[in-house]
Coordinates of C-alpha atoms in Angstrom, one line a residue:
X1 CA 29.8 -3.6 -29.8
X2 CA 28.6 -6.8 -30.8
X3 CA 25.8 -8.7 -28.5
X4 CA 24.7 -12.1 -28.5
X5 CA 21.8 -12.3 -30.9
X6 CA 19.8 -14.1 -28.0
X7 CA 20.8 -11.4 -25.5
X8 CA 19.9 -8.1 -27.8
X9 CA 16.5 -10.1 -28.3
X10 CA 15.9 -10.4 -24.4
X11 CA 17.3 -6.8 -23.8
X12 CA 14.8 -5.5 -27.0
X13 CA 11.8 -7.3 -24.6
X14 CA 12.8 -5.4 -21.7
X15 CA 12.4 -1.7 -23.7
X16 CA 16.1 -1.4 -24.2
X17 CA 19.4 -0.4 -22.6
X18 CA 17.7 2.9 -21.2
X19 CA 14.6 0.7 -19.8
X20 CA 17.3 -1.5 -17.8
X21 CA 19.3 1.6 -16.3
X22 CA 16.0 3.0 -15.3
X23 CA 15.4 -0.1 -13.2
X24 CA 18.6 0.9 -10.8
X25 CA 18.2 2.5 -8.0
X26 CA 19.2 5.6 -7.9
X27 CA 22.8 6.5 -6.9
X28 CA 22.3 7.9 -3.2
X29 CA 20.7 4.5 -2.9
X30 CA 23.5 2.7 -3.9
X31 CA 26.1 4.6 -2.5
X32 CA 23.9 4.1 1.3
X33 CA 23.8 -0.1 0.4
X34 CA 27.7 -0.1 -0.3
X35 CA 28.3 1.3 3.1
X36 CA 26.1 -1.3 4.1
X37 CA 27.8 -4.0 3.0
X38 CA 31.3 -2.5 3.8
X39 CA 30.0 -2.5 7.7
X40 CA 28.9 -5.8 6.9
X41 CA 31.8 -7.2 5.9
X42 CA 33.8 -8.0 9.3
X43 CA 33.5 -11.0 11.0
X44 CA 33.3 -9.3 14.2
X45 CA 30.8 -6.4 13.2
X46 CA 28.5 -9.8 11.7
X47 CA 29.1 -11.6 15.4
X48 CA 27.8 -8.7 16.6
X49 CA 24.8 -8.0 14.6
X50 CA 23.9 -12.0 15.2
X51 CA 24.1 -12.1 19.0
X52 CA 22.0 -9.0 19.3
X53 CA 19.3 -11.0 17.0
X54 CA 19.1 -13.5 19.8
X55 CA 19.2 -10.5 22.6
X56 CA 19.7 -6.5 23.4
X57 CA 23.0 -6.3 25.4
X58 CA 24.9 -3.6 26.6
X59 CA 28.5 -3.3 25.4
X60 CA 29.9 -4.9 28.5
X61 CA 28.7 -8.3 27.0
X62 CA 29.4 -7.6 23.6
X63 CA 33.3 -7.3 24.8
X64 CA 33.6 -10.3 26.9
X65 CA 31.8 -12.6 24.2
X66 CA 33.6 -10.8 21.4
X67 CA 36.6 -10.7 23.2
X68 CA 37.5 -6.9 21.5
X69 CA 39.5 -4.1 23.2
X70 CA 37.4 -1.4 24.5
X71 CA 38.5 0.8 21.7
X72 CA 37.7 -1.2 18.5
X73 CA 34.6 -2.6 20.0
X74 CA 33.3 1.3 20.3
X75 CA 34.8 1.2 16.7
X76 CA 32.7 -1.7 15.6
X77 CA 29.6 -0.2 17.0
X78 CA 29.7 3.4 16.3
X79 CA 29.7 1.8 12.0
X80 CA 26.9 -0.4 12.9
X81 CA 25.1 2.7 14.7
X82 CA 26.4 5.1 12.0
X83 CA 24.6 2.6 9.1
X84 CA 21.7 2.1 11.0
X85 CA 22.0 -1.5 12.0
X86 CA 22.0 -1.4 15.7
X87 CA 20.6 1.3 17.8
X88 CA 21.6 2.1 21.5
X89 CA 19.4 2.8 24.5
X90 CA 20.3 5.4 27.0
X91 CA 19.3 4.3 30.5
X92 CA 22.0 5.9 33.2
X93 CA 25.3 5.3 32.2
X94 CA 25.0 1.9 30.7
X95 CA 23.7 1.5 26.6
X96 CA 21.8 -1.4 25.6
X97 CA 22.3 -2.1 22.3
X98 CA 19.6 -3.6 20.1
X99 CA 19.3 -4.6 16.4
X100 CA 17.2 -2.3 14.2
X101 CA 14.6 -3.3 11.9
X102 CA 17.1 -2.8 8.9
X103 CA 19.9 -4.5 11.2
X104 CA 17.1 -6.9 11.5
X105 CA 16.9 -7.9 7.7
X106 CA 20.4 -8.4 6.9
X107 CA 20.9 -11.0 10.1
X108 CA 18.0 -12.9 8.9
X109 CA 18.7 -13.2 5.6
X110 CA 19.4 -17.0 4.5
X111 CA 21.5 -16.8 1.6

């Protein structure tokens, strides 16, 4: 395989082919921040994540602004619980739901 001359010189800075796979996380870690980003990508699941940045709310809420069937919103939240975005808060028979600190990064990130 041929490489740009420019390229191999950068890549011979950097220690080398094995250097730069040593710099990737390793594969749990990647497999964890795919599932990430796979409960990350619905609209709904993101509308979820953002109007629990602004405030906890129970599930109640979430439905009537979301405008979800009782079934796919437990959906929705039981992948945002399951990847550790939101976390819910036990008090009777109601659960608040609240962004974790993780949950916390990936709203308020501007990209």
């Amino acid at each position: 395989m041929r490489i740009p001359e420019q390229l191999s010189k950068e890549i011979e800075v950097l220690g080398g082919v094995d250097k730069i796979i040593e710099k990737l996380p390793d594969e749990n870690r990647m497999i964890e921040q795919s599932l990430i980003y796979a409960a990350l990508s619905s609209p709904i699941r993101l509308k979820i994540l953002n109007l629990l940045s602004i405030q906890p709310l129970c599930a109640c809420v979430i439905q009537k602004i979301t405008k979800t069937s009782p079934s796919k919103l437990s959906y929705h939240l039981s992948l945002l619980t399951n990847n550790n975005l939101i976390e819910g808060d036990r008090e009777g028979s109601w659960i608040t739901y609240s962004l974790t600190e993780s949950g916390r990064q990936y709203v308020l990130k501007k990209v």
